[in-house]
Amino acid sequence: MNAELTRNNDSKAYYTFRDEEKEVEFKRHDMPTPWMNYLSNGTFHTMLSHAGGGVAFYKSPQIWRITRYRFFHLPMDRSGPYIYVQDAKTGSYWCPTSEPALDKPEEWKSAHGMGYTRFEAKRGGIAARTVYFVGPHENSLIWNLNLTNEGTEAKELKVYAYAEFGMMEFMRELQWQCYNKHQVSVQYHEGEALVYRYGVENQPKPEETPLVYLAADTPLAGYDGDREEFIGSYRSETNPAAIENGGCTGSTLLGGDPCGALQFNVTLQPGESRTINVFLGTATDETEVSRAIFHSREAGFVEASFQALKENWSGYLGAWESRLPDQDAERMINIWNPYQAHRNFLFSRNISFYATGTFRGVGYRDTAQDILSVVPFDTELALDKLKLLLGQQYRDGHVNHYFFPNEGWEPVTSIHSDDHLWTALSAWDLLAETGDAAFLQAKVPYYDGGEGTVYEHLRAAIDFTASQLGSRGFPLMLRSDWNDQLFRVCREGKGESIWTSMQLGTVLLRMIDLAAAAGHPEDTVRYGAMYELQRELVNSIGWDGRWFRRAIMDDGRFLGSDEHDEAKIWLNAQTWATISGMADVDKGLQAMDSVREMLDTELGIKKIHPSITTFPDPADPLTNYNKGTGENGAVFCHANTWAIIAECLLGRGDLAYKYYRQLLPNVAMDKAGLWRYKAEPYVYASNLFGPESDKFGLANVSWLTGTAAWMYVAVTQYILGVKPVLNGLSIDPCIPADWEGFTVKRRFRGCVYDISVTNANKVCKGVKSITADGVLLEGNILPAYPGRSSVKVEVVL
């Protein structure tokens, strides 16, 4: 019998949403995979699971990884910032996180919230409540532990806080730990703390490498800095020797495997509570360590830090609030989608349960897309990131594929046909959001010397693509386009990307606006001519009869054609043909009909069909992915977002919403089954195994995926239709016909637009009237209202 069938697939037995608190609560610790949260103040970060496993790092998980996390190893989800509660009389001990001690709580639950994770557990008459978070006032992970004696007798407890320190440079640790471990130390600090120093020779940035401290606001009964002394031989976090042998040993470390373990002895009378706050933090030097510890121990510090965290997220998410007929969608749009998108913005595709954080750095195309979902919430953050990206551009217009601003390593310099074009979309969104074109004149250096304005950088990107056209007139594929696997179709440098032509068309329409705003009307004519030329190519050479072709290979054959047995149709070419406005109307409708007929599944839209096994050459197929996985017939969620946008542009709201709703994580999990889906039900995954796989519905690479940014854009700007444009806020919903309406509060240019949409006519699309504070407007664009704090908008479809 399939073991999966014997498991409980009822998601209600595992988790529940607490929408008023903006939390997701977990009822069991033994999930199919670790369900993560990211705790961060922008400098100090911790990835923490629902069961307490995770990793802390300072700025970069490549060179300043503070704690160890054992990716892909068993036991799963180790190690973490653990707390052990031991009965001093019996010696039995347990963890409020449930893991890793063998004795489990009698009652247990945990929850992820906005920037914090909470554990609540009971055993032997002791109730423990632990909140982990990173506050804005110090670069530290705060462990806020509250213990209550719910029994009738006094309890003597030994409480331990434990973290296993890593050697910061993760790859060097794997390769050279036998030597590097002799160059690290853990020393006792006179302020009752442990200080970990990583001082390995030839570090990338030794002058910026912080000291790590582990301290508390409670007097210590013991400590350990040597992992071997605390854990012991042939043991693990499950059964630390120090806990079983009476307490910490007082070890420090001058070479070896470092850790931080603090012991507290606590006596609780019946009904008595005690709070212990532990601080795992970083500081620049010994003086700064002492200052940070003193500050953290001040009365009210923890409470003020947590309150500031809550207020920061309340302000951030206050940019948008919607009320919809669909509670699952409402929750995702108001809470989890923007929260996930913000974490993508911070970490690009760097570190998650699936990605070890060892090689990616900041991806140019990834981060340019992540900016799109941050613009509505924080334009300054978005602009700073845009400038960071443009600093990776060469004078000829191409860019570094990904780079390492914290680590200072050499960038990955492969040249792709799409990378440099993405930033124009970010710049246009910033202009539409703010209405202020001044940032286009800001100077940004080129990677290979000199500098140019933001607009000049964007223009250079267009000029580069214009200089890299193939014999058929489409942009050359170069190393690849957005589909990385396509490097195999252009090894000889002749392959052309029809999809990049569509991306270019989308960008050119934005560049016409940006050129006018930047004071370069001469460019608008040129961009218009380029657009029309590419549009003609897309509708002629790019059309295969029922859908658009994907690319032209080195040998001149088309990729994505009905003439082949495999990889006949590719999702991206069908969606971007409409997004770009290039597709003739009949062709756009036919292409998206082909998507529905050939690519759609009950769990989302496949990237290609049929999957590849032998194409174009059995000896050298286009991909090594198994059928139904990754880029070979999986449901690539990121690409699904563009199908939603395309259907909205075509006015087919019912179909657009079908595509949107079927990939809501909790909806997809319920459809696939919790033990098949496995990943978190509150954040998007990059892809799901497709129907040609024996694991159809398995979610992969959650949290850090472009799905988050584009899904937010798709649902807010196209389904709900509230989209900033240069002269105001466009209102153009495309919703299911059976929706009676919805409401949105949208912060825009200093004013809150309180928008109520009614759909008594049961249509998918088409604005009949708009009134703002009782005044009937012409058209469907709300103007800016300088000086007003709010405006009430009524929309009739």
mmCIF file with all atom_site columns, C-alpha atoms in Angstrom, residues 192-296:
data_model
loop_
_atom_site.group_PDB
_atom_site.id
_atom_site.type_symbol
_atom_site.label_atom_id
_atom_site.label_alt_id
_atom_site.label_comp_id
_atom_site.label_asym_id
_atom_site.label_entity_id
_atom_site.label_seq_id
_atom_site.pdbx_PDB_ins_code
_atom_site.Cartn_x
_atom_site.Cartn_y
_atom_site.Cartn_z
_atom_site.occupancy
_atom_site.B_iso_or_equiv
_atom_site.pdbx_formal_charge
_atom_site.auth_seq_id
_atom_site.auth_comp_id
_atom_site.auth_asym_id
_atom_site.auth_atom_id
_atom_site.pdbx_PDB_model_num
ATOM 1   C CA . GLU A 1 192 ? 27.710 36.903 31.564 1.00 0.00 ? 192 GLU A CA 1
ATOM 2   C CA . ALA A 1 193 ? 27.659 36.084 27.866 1.00 0.00 ? 193 ALA A CA 1
ATOM 3   C CA . LEU A 1 194 ? 29.468 34.002 25.285 1.00 0.00 ? 194 LEU A CA 1
ATOM 4   C CA . VAL A 1 195 ? 31.283 35.656 22.377 1.00 0.00 ? 195 VAL A CA 1
ATOM 5   C CA . TYR A 1 196 ? 32.055 33.736 19.212 1.00 0.00 ? 196 TYR A CA 1
ATOM 6   C CA . ARG A 1 197 ? 34.876 34.976 17.002 1.00 0.00 ? 197 ARG A CA 1
ATOM 7   C CA . TYR A 1 198 ? 35.419 33.789 13.435 1.00 0.00 ? 198 TYR A CA 1
ATOM 8   C CA . GLY A 1 199 ? 38.934 34.800 12.469 1.00 0.00 ? 199 GLY A CA 1
ATOM 9   C CA . VAL A 1 200 ? 39.879 32.539 9.574  1.00 0.00 ? 200 VAL A CA 1
ATOM 10  C CA . GLU A 1 201 ? 42.661 33.738 7.295  1.00 0.00 ? 201 GLU A CA 1
ATOM 11  C CA . ASN A 1 202 ? 41.859 35.057 3.822  1.00 0.00 ? 202 ASN A CA 1
ATOM 12  C CA . GLN A 1 203 ? 38.275 35.940 4.590  1.00 0.00 ? 203 GLN A CA 1
ATOM 13  C CA . PRO A 1 204 ? 36.494 38.017 1.925  1.00 0.00 ? 204 PRO A CA 1
ATOM 14  C CA . LYS A 1 205 ? 35.805 40.951 4.281  1.00 0.00 ? 205 LYS A CA 1
ATOM 15  C CA . PRO A 1 206 ? 37.518 40.384 7.644  1.00 0.00 ? 206 PRO A CA 1
ATOM 16  C CA . GLU A 1 207 ? 37.091 44.019 8.697  1.00 0.00 ? 207 GLU A CA 1
ATOM 17  C CA . GLU A 1 208 ? 33.304 43.618 8.393  1.00 0.00 ? 208 GLU A CA 1
ATOM 18  C CA . THR A 1 209 ? 33.038 40.177 10.008 1.00 0.00 ? 209 THR A CA 1
ATOM 19  C CA . PRO A 1 210 ? 31.108 40.649 13.247 1.00 0.00 ? 210 PRO A CA 1
ATOM 20  C CA . LEU A 1 211 ? 31.517 39.108 16.628 1.00 0.00 ? 211 LEU A CA 1
ATOM 21  C CA . VAL A 1 212 ? 28.581 36.922 17.665 1.00 0.00 ? 212 VAL A CA 1
ATOM 22  C CA . TYR A 1 213 ? 27.226 37.014 21.188 1.00 0.00 ? 213 TYR A CA 1
ATOM 23  C CA . LEU A 1 214 ? 24.776 34.838 23.098 1.00 0.00 ? 214 LEU A CA 1
ATOM 24  C CA . ALA A 1 215 ? 23.457 36.532 26.205 1.00 0.00 ? 215 ALA A CA 1
ATOM 25  C CA . ALA A 1 216 ? 20.344 36.757 28.366 1.00 0.00 ? 216 ALA A CA 1
ATOM 26  C CA . ASP A 1 217 ? 18.671 39.055 30.848 1.00 0.00 ? 217 ASP A CA 1
ATOM 27  C CA . THR A 1 218 ? 18.740 36.330 33.515 1.00 0.00 ? 218 THR A CA 1
ATOM 28  C CA . PRO A 1 219 ? 21.778 35.327 35.644 1.00 0.00 ? 219 PRO A CA 1
ATOM 29  C CA . LEU A 1 220 ? 23.597 32.292 34.289 1.00 0.00 ? 220 LEU A CA 1
ATOM 30  C CA . ALA A 1 221 ? 23.940 29.019 36.160 1.00 0.00 ? 221 ALA A CA 1
ATOM 31  C CA . GLY A 1 222 ? 26.327 27.669 33.548 1.00 0.00 ? 222 GLY A CA 1
ATOM 32  C CA . TYR A 1 223 ? 27.466 27.852 29.958 1.00 0.00 ? 223 TYR A CA 1
ATOM 33  C CA . ASP A 1 224 ? 29.265 25.956 27.215 1.00 0.00 ? 224 ASP A CA 1
ATOM 34  C CA . GLY A 1 225 ? 31.083 27.151 24.103 1.00 0.00 ? 225 GLY A CA 1
ATOM 35  C CA . ASP A 1 226 ? 32.367 23.761 22.947 1.00 0.00 ? 226 ASP A CA 1
ATOM 36  C CA . ARG A 1 227 ? 29.820 21.655 21.085 1.00 0.00 ? 227 ARG A CA 1
ATOM 37  C CA . GLU A 1 228 ? 31.554 18.428 22.078 1.00 0.00 ? 228 GLU A CA 1
ATOM 38  C CA . GLU A 1 229 ? 31.199 19.292 25.747 1.00 0.00 ? 229 GLU A CA 1
ATOM 39  C CA . PHE A 1 230 ? 27.534 20.219 25.527 1.00 0.00 ? 230 PHE A CA 1
ATOM 40  C CA . ILE A 1 231 ? 26.295 17.595 23.024 1.00 0.00 ? 231 ILE A CA 1
ATOM 41  C CA . GLY A 1 232 ? 28.794 14.803 23.632 1.00 0.00 ? 232 GLY A CA 1
ATOM 42  C CA . SER A 1 233 ? 30.094 11.975 21.484 1.00 0.00 ? 233 SER A CA 1
ATOM 43  C CA . TYR A 1 234 ? 27.680 9.949  19.335 1.00 0.00 ? 234 TYR A CA 1
ATOM 44  C CA . ARG A 1 235 ? 24.836 12.189 20.395 1.00 0.00 ? 235 ARG A CA 1
ATOM 45  C CA . SER A 1 236 ? 22.840 14.979 18.820 1.00 0.00 ? 236 SER A CA 1
ATOM 46  C CA . GLU A 1 237 ? 20.571 17.853 19.788 1.00 0.00 ? 237 GLU A CA 1
ATOM 47  C CA . THR A 1 238 ? 18.080 15.151 20.771 1.00 0.00 ? 238 THR A CA 1
ATOM 48  C CA . ASN A 1 239 ? 20.057 14.073 23.860 1.00 0.00 ? 239 ASN A CA 1
ATOM 49  C CA . PRO A 1 240 ? 22.767 16.562 24.868 1.00 0.00 ? 240 PRO A CA 1
ATOM 50  C CA . ALA A 1 241 ? 25.219 15.061 27.322 1.00 0.00 ? 241 ALA A CA 1
ATOM 51  C CA . ALA A 1 242 ? 25.449 18.205 29.442 1.00 0.00 ? 242 ALA A CA 1
ATOM 52  C CA . ILE A 1 243 ? 21.721 18.209 30.112 1.00 0.00 ? 243 ILE A CA 1
ATOM 53  C CA . GLU A 1 244 ? 21.701 14.531 31.047 1.00 0.00 ? 244 GLU A CA 1
ATOM 54  C CA . ASN A 1 245 ? 24.848 14.822 33.187 1.00 0.00 ? 245 ASN A CA 1
ATOM 55  C CA . GLY A 1 246 ? 23.717 17.628 35.449 1.00 0.00 ? 246 GLY A CA 1
ATOM 56  C CA . GLY A 1 247 ? 24.321 20.844 33.566 1.00 0.00 ? 247 GLY A CA 1
ATOM 57  C CA . CYS A 1 248 ? 26.694 22.899 31.487 1.00 0.00 ? 248 CYS A CA 1
ATOM 58  C CA . THR A 1 249 ? 30.403 22.312 31.971 1.00 0.00 ? 249 THR A CA 1
ATOM 59  C CA . GLY A 1 250 ? 31.751 25.845 31.676 1.00 0.00 ? 250 GLY A CA 1
ATOM 60  C CA . SER A 1 251 ? 33.654 25.051 28.481 1.00 0.00 ? 251 SER A CA 1
ATOM 61  C CA . THR A 1 252 ? 35.075 27.664 26.172 1.00 0.00 ? 252 THR A CA 1
ATOM 62  C CA . LEU A 1 253 ? 36.731 27.047 22.826 1.00 0.00 ? 253 LEU A CA 1
ATOM 63  C CA . LEU A 1 254 ? 40.040 27.860 21.189 1.00 0.00 ? 254 LEU A CA 1
ATOM 64  C CA . GLY A 1 255 ? 39.627 25.728 18.104 1.00 0.00 ? 255 GLY A CA 1
ATOM 65  C CA . GLY A 1 256 ? 37.016 23.062 17.446 1.00 0.00 ? 256 GLY A CA 1
ATOM 66  C CA . ASP A 1 257 ? 33.301 22.981 16.823 1.00 0.00 ? 257 ASP A CA 1
ATOM 67  C CA . PRO A 1 258 ? 31.731 26.037 18.425 1.00 0.00 ? 258 PRO A CA 1
ATOM 68  C CA . CYS A 1 259 ? 28.352 26.466 20.052 1.00 0.00 ? 259 CYS A CA 1
ATOM 69  C CA . GLY A 1 260 ? 26.605 28.698 22.505 1.00 0.00 ? 260 GLY A CA 1
ATOM 70  C CA . ALA A 1 261 ? 24.758 27.128 25.429 1.00 0.00 ? 261 ALA A CA 1
ATOM 71  C CA . LEU A 1 262 ? 23.408 29.027 28.414 1.00 0.00 ? 262 LEU A CA 1
ATOM 72  C CA . GLN A 1 263 ? 21.938 27.459 31.539 1.00 0.00 ? 263 GLN A CA 1
ATOM 73  C CA . PHE A 1 264 ? 19.425 29.087 33.886 1.00 0.00 ? 264 PHE A CA 1
ATOM 74  C CA . ASN A 1 265 ? 18.149 27.611 37.142 1.00 0.00 ? 265 ASN A CA 1
ATOM 75  C CA . VAL A 1 266 ? 14.570 28.623 37.852 1.00 0.00 ? 266 VAL A CA 1
ATOM 76  C CA . THR A 1 267 ? 12.245 27.867 40.768 1.00 0.00 ? 267 THR A CA 1
ATOM 77  C CA . LEU A 1 268 ? 8.552  28.463 40.117 1.00 0.00 ? 268 LEU A CA 1
ATOM 78  C CA . GLN A 1 269 ? 5.898  28.419 42.804 1.00 0.00 ? 269 GLN A CA 1
ATOM 79  C CA . PRO A 1 270 ? 2.378  27.280 41.835 1.00 0.00 ? 270 PRO A CA 1
ATOM 80  C CA . GLY A 1 271 ? 0.861  29.906 39.547 1.00 0.00 ? 271 GLY A CA 1
ATOM 81  C CA . GLU A 1 272 ? 4.142  31.787 39.217 1.00 0.00 ? 272 GLU A CA 1
ATOM 82  C CA . SER A 1 273 ? 5.518  32.922 35.833 1.00 0.00 ? 273 SER A CA 1
ATOM 83  C CA . ARG A 1 274 ? 9.036  33.842 34.836 1.00 0.00 ? 274 ARG A CA 1
ATOM 84  C CA . THR A 1 275 ? 10.332 35.449 31.663 1.00 0.00 ? 275 THR A CA 1
ATOM 85  C CA . ILE A 1 276 ? 13.800 34.830 30.248 1.00 0.00 ? 276 ILE A CA 1
ATOM 86  C CA . ASN A 1 277 ? 15.001 36.760 27.205 1.00 0.00 ? 277 ASN A CA 1
ATOM 87  C CA . VAL A 1 278 ? 17.921 35.363 25.218 1.00 0.00 ? 278 VAL A CA 1
ATOM 88  C CA . PHE A 1 279 ? 19.791 37.412 22.627 1.00 0.00 ? 279 PHE A CA 1
ATOM 89  C CA . LEU A 1 280 ? 21.733 35.879 19.746 1.00 0.00 ? 280 LEU A CA 1
ATOM 90  C CA . GLY A 1 281 ? 23.313 38.879 18.087 1.00 0.00 ? 281 GLY A CA 1
ATOM 91  C CA . THR A 1 282 ? 26.182 40.438 16.214 1.00 0.00 ? 282 THR A CA 1
ATOM 92  C CA . ALA A 1 283 ? 28.388 43.428 16.959 1.00 0.00 ? 283 ALA A CA 1
ATOM 93  C CA . THR A 1 284 ? 31.468 44.977 15.399 1.00 0.00 ? 284 THR A CA 1
ATOM 94  C CA . ASP A 1 285 ? 33.873 44.662 18.365 1.00 0.00 ? 285 ASP A CA 1
ATOM 95  C CA . GLU A 1 286 ? 34.077 43.940 22.089 1.00 0.00 ? 286 GLU A CA 1
ATOM 96  C CA . THR A 1 287 ? 32.936 47.440 23.017 1.00 0.00 ? 287 THR A CA 1
ATOM 97  C CA . GLU A 1 288 ? 29.932 47.126 20.763 1.00 0.00 ? 288 GLU A CA 1
ATOM 98  C CA . VAL A 1 289 ? 29.168 43.687 22.200 1.00 0.00 ? 289 VAL A CA 1
ATOM 99  C CA . SER A 1 290 ? 29.048 45.148 25.708 1.00 0.00 ? 290 SER A CA 1
ATOM 100 C CA . ARG A 1 291 ? 26.869 48.050 24.572 1.00 0.00 ? 291 ARG A CA 1
ATOM 101 C CA . ALA A 1 292 ? 24.436 45.769 22.702 1.00 0.00 ? 292 ALA A CA 1
ATOM 102 C CA . ILE A 1 293 ? 24.089 43.388 25.655 1.00 0.00 ? 293 ILE A CA 1
ATOM 103 C CA . PHE A 1 294 ? 23.540 46.254 28.085 1.00 0.00 ? 294 PHE A CA 1
ATOM 104 C CA . HIS A 1 295 ? 20.948 47.817 25.786 1.00 0.00 ? 295 HIS A CA 1
ATOM 105 C CA . SER A 1 296 ? 19.138 44.519 25.311 1.00 0.00 ? 296 SER A CA 1
#
